[in-house]
């Protein structure tokens, strides 16, 4: 589900943003959680409407410091970054307390941004009286949708109103396939790690034919590079180039931005600062990429600032293995975006990882590899029954997913599944690729 349109919930404190967020994303796994520096534990998640339409939902409640006076300037500085590129905004209002001056202020702030706004009146379980409903029309944003986030009322109508604004995004999503076969790359990392310097280097290399193409969302610009008969799309480069925004807000915004980018990418370059080493935030961002099923290449930038490279290299490889455990197989590139040293090696690396990402394994080869591994080290099981692997098939590509049919109905220990994953990774050259292995038990 690449390029799900971003929908942002805004509204003054206590109108129920978080409740609505939870209602809409209910039963969906949170993709961002436990972020340092934010009060809420979730701010971004997938949500799927009754018609099957997917969106990426952002709750600005988690981005705002609600207990401070003058939260409007804070919205400007911080929510603006989240609103950038959004397909629609849900402006949440409070039917119980009626229209307040802050609501008008927020509406006034949203209007010039040109993002479609759906006014949503919450807490209507507490009896929305006629004149209050009329009040909300005054905002000039069209007919408000009446809901109760807490009791789940009006949610279908809310989706209906929202989906009317997602139509354009759909076309753009389809438009992405016009660069079929291209390696789609997201460059992610903390502010000042060198993302925009690296982008400039990559597009500035000899033999690179560069063109800009509009991305999925308003304001997004992708850069298409054609080089040696291959195409690469660097997604959402506008966010990389427009400096300052992510620096001003809490670091969590770089996560929001990264999320948006990597949804539309196959391969993710996660930049690490050679001087600062791997930080928790780096691990967080790399973790989203991995969980979202994107291939990873770790790029250690500012390598020109490192004196003793041989020992630093070993130390970095160790750090990556320790702190990015999930991605310990990911290739690590050492380079300097500033001097250009090592940058040309990235393109071949992208090719390799992208090819692995799109692996289409021959069933016979797959079964040979897995049966060998199974024989070498059978799973430990209680009981007398001999553990059997019947056969395996690849069920998806990009990233590869496999289903193994066994005589277990209870599944296998995760450490054994890990062993099988590592075997596949080794055999098929899947370094940096988040493969999925599912075990199906059945009785014979
Ligand atoms: P971004 O915020 O991640 O896009 O980072 P920038 O590309 O704007 O870089 C931030 C700062 O780091 C700038 O001053 C760059 O000149 C500097 N920088 C970027 N790459 C390198 C590098 O490889 N070596 C050194 N020494 N400085 C770098």
Short mmCIF file of C-alpha atoms and ligand atoms in Angstrom, two decimals, residues 190-198 240 243 247 301-305 335-339, ligand 1:
data_model
loop_
_atom_site.label_atom_id
_atom_site.label_comp_id
_atom_site.label_asym_id
_atom_site.label_seq_id
_atom_site.Cartn_x
_atom_site.Cartn_y
_atom_site.Cartn_z
CA UNK A 190 17.82 13.16 11.47
CA UNK A 191 18.18 16.85 10.64
CA UNK A 192 21.71 17.83 9.57
CA UNK A 193 22.88 14.31 8.98
CA UNK A 194 23.48 15.27 5.35
CA UNK A 195 20.36 14.13 3.47
CA UNK A 196 20.16 17.05 1.12
CA UNK A 197 23.93 17.07 0.56
CA UNK A 198 23.76 13.40 -0.40
CA UNK A 240 14.54 16.99 2.26
CA UNK A 243 15.31 22.87 5.48
CA UNK A 247 14.66 21.44 12.82
CA UNK A 301 27.98 9.97 6.23
CA UNK A 302 30.64 12.58 7.05
CA UNK A 303 33.28 9.89 6.76
CA UNK A 304 35.76 12.65 5.86
CA UNK A 305 35.71 13.74 9.49
CA UNK A 335 30.92 7.96 2.43
CA UNK A 336 31.22 11.71 2.46
CA UNK A 337 28.45 13.69 0.83
CA UNK A 338 30.67 16.73 1.25
CA UNK A 339 33.70 15.50 -0.70
P1 LIG B 1 20.05 17.43 6.15
O1 LIG B 1 19.38 18.26 7.17
O2 LIG B 1 20.07 15.99 6.59
O3 LIG B 1 19.52 17.57 4.79
O4 LIG B 1 21.59 17.85 6.16
P2 LIG B 1 22.41 18.78 5.12
O5 LIG B 1 22.65 18.04 3.86
O6 LIG B 1 21.80 20.10 5.03
O7 LIG B 1 23.81 18.87 5.88
C1 LIG B 1 23.92 19.46 7.17
C2 LIG B 1 25.32 19.98 7.37
O8 LIG B 1 26.27 18.92 7.34
C3 LIG B 1 25.75 20.96 6.29
O9 LIG B 1 26.50 21.97 6.89
C4 LIG B 1 26.63 20.11 5.37
O10 LIG B 1 27.61 20.86 4.70
C5 LIG B 1 27.26 19.15 6.36
N1 LIG B 1 27.62 17.88 5.73
C6 LIG B 1 26.81 17.09 4.97
N2 LIG B 1 27.49 15.99 4.55
C7 LIG B 1 28.74 16.09 5.05
C8 LIG B 1 29.92 15.27 4.96
O11 LIG B 1 29.97 14.21 4.34
N3 LIG B 1 31.03 15.70 5.64
C9 LIG B 1 31.04 16.86 6.34
N4 LIG B 1 32.16 17.19 6.96
N5 LIG B 1 29.95 17.66 6.44
C10 LIG B 1 28.81 17.29 5.81
#
